[in-house]
mmCIF file of C-alpha atoms and ligand atoms in Angstrom:
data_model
loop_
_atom_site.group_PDB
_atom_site.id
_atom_site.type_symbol
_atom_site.label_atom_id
_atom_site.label_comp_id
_atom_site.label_asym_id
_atom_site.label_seq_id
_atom_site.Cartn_x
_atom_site.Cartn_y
_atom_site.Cartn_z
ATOM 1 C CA UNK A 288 153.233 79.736 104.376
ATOM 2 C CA UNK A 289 155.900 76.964 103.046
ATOM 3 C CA UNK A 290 158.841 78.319 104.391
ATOM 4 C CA UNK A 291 159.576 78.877 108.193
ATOM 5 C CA UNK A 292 161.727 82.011 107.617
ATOM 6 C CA UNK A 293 159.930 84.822 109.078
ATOM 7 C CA UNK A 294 159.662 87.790 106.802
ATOM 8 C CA UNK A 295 160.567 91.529 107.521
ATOM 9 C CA UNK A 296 158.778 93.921 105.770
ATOM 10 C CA UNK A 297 159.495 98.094 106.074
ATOM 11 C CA UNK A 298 157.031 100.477 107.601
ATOM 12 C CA UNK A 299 157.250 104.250 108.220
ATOM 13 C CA UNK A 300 158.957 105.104 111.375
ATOM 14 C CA UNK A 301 156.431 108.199 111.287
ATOM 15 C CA UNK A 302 153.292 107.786 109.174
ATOM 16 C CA UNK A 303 151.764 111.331 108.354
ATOM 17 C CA UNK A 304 148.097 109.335 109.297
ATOM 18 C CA UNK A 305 150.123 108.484 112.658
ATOM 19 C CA UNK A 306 149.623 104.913 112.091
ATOM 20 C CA UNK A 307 145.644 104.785 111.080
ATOM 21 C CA UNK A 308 145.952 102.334 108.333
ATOM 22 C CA UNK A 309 146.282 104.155 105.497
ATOM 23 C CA UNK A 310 150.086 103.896 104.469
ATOM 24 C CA UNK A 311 150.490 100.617 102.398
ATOM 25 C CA UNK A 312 151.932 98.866 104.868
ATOM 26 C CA UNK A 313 148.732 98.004 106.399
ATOM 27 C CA UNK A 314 147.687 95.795 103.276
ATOM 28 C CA UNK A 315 150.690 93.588 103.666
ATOM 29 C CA UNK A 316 150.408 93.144 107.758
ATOM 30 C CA UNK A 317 146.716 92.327 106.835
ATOM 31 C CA UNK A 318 147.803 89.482 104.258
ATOM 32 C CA UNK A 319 150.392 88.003 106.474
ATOM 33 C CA UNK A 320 147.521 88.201 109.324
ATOM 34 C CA UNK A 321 145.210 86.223 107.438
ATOM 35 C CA UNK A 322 147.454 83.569 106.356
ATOM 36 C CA UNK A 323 148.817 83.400 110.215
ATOM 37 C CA UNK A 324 152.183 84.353 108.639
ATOM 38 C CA UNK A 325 154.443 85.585 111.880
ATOM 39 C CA UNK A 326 156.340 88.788 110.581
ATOM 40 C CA UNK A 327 158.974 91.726 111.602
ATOM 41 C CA UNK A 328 158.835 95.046 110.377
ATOM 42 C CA UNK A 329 161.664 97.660 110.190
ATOM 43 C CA UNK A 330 160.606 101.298 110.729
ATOM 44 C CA UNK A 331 162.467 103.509 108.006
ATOM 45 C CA UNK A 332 162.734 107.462 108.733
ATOM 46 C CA UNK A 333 161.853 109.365 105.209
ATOM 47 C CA UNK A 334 165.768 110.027 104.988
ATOM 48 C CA UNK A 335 166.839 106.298 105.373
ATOM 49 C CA UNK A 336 163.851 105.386 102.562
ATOM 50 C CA UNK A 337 166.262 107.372 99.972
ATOM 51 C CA UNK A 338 169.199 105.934 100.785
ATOM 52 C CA UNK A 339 171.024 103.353 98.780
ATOM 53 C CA UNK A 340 170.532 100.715 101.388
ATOM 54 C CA UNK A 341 167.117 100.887 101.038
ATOM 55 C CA UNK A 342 166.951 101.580 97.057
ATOM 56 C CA UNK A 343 168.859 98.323 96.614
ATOM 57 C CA UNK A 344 165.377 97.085 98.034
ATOM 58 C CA UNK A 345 162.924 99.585 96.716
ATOM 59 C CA UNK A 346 164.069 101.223 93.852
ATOM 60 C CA UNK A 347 161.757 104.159 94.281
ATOM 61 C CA UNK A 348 162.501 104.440 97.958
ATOM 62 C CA UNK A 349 159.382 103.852 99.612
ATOM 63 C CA UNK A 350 157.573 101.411 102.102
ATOM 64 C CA UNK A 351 156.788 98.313 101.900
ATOM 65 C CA UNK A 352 159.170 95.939 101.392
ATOM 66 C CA UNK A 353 159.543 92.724 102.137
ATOM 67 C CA UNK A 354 162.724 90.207 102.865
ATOM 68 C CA UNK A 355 162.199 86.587 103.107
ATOM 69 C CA UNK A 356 165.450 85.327 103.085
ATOM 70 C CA UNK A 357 167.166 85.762 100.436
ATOM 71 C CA UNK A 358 164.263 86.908 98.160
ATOM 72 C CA UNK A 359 163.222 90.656 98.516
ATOM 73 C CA UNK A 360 160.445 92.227 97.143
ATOM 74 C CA UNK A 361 158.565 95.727 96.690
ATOM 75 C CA UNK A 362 155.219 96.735 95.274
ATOM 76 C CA UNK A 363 152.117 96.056 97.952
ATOM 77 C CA UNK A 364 150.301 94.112 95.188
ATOM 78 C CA UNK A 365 153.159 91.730 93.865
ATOM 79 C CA UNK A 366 153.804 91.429 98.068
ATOM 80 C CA UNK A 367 150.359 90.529 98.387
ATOM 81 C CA UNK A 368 150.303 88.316 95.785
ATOM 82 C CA UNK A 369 153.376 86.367 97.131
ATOM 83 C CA UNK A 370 151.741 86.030 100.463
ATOM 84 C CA UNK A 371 148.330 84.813 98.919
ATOM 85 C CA UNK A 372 150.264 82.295 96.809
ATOM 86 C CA UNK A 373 152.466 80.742 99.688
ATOM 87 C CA UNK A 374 150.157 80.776 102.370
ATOM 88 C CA UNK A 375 146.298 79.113 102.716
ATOM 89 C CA UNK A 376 142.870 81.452 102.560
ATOM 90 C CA UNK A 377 143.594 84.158 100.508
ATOM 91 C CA UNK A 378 143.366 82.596 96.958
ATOM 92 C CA UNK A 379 140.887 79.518 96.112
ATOM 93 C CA UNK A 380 142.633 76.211 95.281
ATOM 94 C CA UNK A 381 139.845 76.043 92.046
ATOM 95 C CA UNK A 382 141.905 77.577 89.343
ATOM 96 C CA UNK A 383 139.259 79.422 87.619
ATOM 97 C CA UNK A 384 138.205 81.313 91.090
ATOM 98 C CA UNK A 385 142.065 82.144 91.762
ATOM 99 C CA UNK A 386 142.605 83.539 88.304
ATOM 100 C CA UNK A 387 139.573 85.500 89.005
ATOM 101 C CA UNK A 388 140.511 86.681 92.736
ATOM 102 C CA UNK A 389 143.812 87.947 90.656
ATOM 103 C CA UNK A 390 142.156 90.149 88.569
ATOM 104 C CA UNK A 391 140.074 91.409 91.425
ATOM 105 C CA UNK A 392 143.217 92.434 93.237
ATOM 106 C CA UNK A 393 145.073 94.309 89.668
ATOM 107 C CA UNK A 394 141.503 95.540 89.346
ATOM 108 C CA UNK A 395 141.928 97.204 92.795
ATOM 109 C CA UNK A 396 145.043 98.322 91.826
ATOM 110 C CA UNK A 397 144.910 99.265 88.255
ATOM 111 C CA UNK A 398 141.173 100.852 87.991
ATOM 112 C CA UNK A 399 139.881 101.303 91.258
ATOM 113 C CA UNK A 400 142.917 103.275 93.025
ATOM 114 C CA UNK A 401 144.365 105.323 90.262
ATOM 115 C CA UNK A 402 141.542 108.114 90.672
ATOM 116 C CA UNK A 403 141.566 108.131 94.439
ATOM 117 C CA UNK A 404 145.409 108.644 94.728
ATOM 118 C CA UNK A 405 144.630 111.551 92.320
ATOM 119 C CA UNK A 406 142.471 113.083 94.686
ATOM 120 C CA UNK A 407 144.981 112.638 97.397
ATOM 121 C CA UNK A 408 147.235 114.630 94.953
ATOM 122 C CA UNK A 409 145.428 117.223 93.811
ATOM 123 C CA UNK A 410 144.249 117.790 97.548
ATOM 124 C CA UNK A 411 147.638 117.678 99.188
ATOM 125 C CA UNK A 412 149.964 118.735 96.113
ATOM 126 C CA UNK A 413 148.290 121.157 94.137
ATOM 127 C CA UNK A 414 146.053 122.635 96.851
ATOM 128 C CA UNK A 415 147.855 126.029 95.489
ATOM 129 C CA UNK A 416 147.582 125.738 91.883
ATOM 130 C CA UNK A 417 145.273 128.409 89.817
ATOM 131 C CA UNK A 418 143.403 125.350 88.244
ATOM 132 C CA UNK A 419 142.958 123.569 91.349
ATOM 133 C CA UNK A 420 139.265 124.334 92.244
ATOM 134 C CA UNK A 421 138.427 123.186 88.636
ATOM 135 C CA UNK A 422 140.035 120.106 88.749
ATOM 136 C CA UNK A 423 138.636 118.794 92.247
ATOM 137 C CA UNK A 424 134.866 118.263 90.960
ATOM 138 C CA UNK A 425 137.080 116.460 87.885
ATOM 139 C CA UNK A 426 138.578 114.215 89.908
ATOM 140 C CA UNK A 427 135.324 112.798 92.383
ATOM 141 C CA UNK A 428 133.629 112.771 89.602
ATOM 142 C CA UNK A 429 136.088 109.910 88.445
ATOM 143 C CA UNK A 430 136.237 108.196 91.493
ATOM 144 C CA UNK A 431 132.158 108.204 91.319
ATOM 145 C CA UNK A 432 132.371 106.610 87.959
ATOM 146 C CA UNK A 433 134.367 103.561 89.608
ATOM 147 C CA UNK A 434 132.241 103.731 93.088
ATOM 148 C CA UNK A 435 129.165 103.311 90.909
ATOM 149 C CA UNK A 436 130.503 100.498 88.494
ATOM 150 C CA UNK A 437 131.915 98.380 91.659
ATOM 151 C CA UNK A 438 128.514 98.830 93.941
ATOM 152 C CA UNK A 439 126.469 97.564 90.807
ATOM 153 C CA UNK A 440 128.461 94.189 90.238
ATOM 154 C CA UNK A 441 128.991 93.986 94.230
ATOM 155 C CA UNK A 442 125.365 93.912 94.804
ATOM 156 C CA UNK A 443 124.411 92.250 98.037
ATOM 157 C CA UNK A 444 127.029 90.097 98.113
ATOM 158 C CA UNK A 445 129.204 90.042 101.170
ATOM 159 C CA UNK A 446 132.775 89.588 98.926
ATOM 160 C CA UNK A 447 133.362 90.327 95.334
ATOM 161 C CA UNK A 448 133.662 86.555 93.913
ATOM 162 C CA UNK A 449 132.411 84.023 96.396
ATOM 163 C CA UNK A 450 134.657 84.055 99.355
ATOM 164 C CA UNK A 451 137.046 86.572 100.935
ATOM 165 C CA UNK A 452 140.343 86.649 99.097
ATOM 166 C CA UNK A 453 143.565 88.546 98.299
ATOM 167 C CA UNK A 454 141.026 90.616 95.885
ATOM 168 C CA UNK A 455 138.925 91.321 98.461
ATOM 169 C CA UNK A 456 141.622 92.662 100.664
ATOM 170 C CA UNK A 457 143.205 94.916 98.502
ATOM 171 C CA UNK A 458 140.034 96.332 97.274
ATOM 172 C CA UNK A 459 138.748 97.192 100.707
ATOM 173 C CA UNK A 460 142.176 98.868 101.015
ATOM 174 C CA UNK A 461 142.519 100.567 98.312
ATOM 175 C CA UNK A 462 138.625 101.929 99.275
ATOM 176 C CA UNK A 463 139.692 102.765 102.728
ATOM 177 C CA UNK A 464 141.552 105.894 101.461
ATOM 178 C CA UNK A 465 138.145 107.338 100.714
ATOM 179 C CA UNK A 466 136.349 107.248 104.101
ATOM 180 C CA UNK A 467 137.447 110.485 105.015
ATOM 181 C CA UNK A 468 136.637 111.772 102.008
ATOM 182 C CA UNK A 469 132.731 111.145 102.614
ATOM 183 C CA UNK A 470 132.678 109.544 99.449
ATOM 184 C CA UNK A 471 132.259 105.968 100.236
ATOM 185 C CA UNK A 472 128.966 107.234 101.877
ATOM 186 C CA UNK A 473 127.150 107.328 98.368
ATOM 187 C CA UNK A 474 127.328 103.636 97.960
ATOM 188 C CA UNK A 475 125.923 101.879 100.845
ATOM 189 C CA UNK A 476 126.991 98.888 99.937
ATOM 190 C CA UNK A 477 130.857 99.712 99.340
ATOM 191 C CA UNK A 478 130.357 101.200 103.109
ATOM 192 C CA UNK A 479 129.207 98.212 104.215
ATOM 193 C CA UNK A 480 132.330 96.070 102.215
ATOM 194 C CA UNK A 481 134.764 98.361 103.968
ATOM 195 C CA UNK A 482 132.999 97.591 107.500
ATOM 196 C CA UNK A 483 133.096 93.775 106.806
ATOM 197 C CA UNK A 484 137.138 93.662 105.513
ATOM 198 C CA UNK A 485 137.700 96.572 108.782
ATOM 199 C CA UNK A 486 135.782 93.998 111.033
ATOM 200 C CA UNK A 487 138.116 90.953 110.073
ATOM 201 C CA UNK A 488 140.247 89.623 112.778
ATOM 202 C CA UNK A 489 143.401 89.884 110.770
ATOM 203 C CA UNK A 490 142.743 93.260 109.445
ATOM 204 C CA UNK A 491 142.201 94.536 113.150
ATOM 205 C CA UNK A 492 145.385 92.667 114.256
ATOM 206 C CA UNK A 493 147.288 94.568 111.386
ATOM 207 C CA UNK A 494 145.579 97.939 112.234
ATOM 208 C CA UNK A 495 146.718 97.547 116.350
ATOM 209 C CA UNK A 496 150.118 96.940 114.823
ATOM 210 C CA UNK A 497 150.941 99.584 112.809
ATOM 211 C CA UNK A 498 148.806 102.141 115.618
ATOM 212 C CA UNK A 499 151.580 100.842 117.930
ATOM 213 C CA UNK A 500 154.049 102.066 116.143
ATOM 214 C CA UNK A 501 153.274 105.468 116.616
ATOM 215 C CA UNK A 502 151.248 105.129 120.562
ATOM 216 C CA UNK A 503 154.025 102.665 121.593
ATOM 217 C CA UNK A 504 151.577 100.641 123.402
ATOM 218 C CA UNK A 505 152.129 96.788 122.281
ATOM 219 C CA UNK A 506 149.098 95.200 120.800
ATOM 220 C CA UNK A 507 146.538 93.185 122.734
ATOM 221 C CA UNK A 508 147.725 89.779 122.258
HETATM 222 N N1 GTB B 878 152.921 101.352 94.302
HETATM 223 C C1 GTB B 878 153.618 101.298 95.574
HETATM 224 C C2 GTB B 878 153.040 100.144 96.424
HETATM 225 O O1 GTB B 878 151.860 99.821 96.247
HETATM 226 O O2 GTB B 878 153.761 99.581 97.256
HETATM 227 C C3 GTB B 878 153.460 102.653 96.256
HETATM 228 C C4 GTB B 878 154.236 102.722 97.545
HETATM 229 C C5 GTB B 878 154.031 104.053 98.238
HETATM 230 O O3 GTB B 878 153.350 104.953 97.731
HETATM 231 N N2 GTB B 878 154.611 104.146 99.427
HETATM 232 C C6 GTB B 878 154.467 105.365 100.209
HETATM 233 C C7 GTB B 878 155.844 105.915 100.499
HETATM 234 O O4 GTB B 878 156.770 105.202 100.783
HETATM 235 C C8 GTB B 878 153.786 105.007 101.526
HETATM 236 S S1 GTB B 878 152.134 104.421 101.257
HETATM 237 N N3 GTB B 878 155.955 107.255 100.465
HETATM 238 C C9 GTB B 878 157.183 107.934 100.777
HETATM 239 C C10 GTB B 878 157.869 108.451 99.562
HETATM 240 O O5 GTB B 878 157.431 108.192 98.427
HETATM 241 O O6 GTB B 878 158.862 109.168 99.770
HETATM 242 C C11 GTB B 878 151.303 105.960 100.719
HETATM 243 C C12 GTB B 878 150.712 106.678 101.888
HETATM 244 C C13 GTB B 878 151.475 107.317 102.796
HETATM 245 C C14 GTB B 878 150.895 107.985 103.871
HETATM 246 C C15 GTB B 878 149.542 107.985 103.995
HETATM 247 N N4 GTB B 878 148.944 108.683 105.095
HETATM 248 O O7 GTB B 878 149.599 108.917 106.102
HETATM 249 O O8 GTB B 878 147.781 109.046 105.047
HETATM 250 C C16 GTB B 878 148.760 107.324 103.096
HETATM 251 C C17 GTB B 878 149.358 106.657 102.043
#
């Protein structure tokens, strides 16, 4: 990164995974790990996310966010994207490739994790609801739709476009969400994408982080 100020971003204080990687803060920790970005994190309680302290940061009172001296930011992608742009590895220098990596990571966002967060809804939110058993097969068969599209142009390659990049990362994050949903299992070689952005140094590093949050043992250095 450019600057020497090291960044805070927010984290839960109590993850309902218990710190397994699935809360969005994981994605940011895993950018900043890549880059070799040094970083703090503040643990917000759900009460403290709703307060105006931490709406003046977050105006929908969630986690992440990210300070940076005086710049603050919310939004895992756009934080993403700032620490790709600052920092080296994440985003090729060739401008075509970059403009390319950025689409891979609003594709992540904007097509690929849309249906699984609906599944995480429907599950956990309308588990009661009359139409709920109906709407289930609905939903997977969504996801599928994507799984299927994003295994064909992945192929055998080991990262969407060339080398590992910001698009790469968020994708494989956005996919994690699924593995307990059996899901990913369908598509061997989205299973096997997962396995190579889990296996990553940096994402492993982010992982140990957040776990320690919530076993209070400090990472392995
Ligand atoms: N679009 C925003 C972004 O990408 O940053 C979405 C941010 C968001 O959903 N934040 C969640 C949050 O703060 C945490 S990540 N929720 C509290 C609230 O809205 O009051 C979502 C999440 C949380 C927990 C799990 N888990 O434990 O399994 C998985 C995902």
């Amino acid at each position: 990164m450019q600057k020497t100020i090291t960044p805070t971003i927010t984290a839960f204080e109590r993850s309902p995974d218990r710190g397994r990687g699935l809360a969005r803060d994981t994605r940011v920790r895993w950018a900043l790990e890549e880059v070799g970005q040094p970083y703090e994190v503040r643990l917000v309680s759900f009460a403290a996310m709703k307060e105006p302290a931490h709406r003046a940061l977050h105006p929908f009172g969630q986690i992440p966010t990210y300070e940076e001296g005086d710049l603050a930011l919310f939004e895992s992608g756009a934080i993403v994207f700032h620490i790709a742009q600052r920092g080296a590895g994440l985003l090729p220098d060739d401008a075509h490739a970059r403009a390319r990596a950025i689409t891979w990571m609003f594709a992540a966002l904007n097509t690929v994790e849309p249906p699984i967060l609906d599944l995480q809804t429907t599950k956990f939110l309308e588990g009661d609801k009359p139409w709920h058993e109906q709407r289930l097969p609905l939903v997977r068969d969504r996801i599928r739709d994507r799984l299927r599209e994003l295994s064909a142009r992945l192929g055998n390659a080991d990262w969407l476009d060339g080398a590992f990049s910001a698009g790469d990362l968020m994708m494989v994050s956005v996919l994690l969400r699924l593995k307990a949903s059996g899901m990913l299992d369908e598509y061997p070689n989205l299973c096997a994408y997962v396995a190579r952005g889990e296996a990553r140094p940096a994402y492993q590093r982010a992982f140990e982080a957040q776990l320690a949050v919530f076993t209070g043992q400090p990472p392995a250095a």
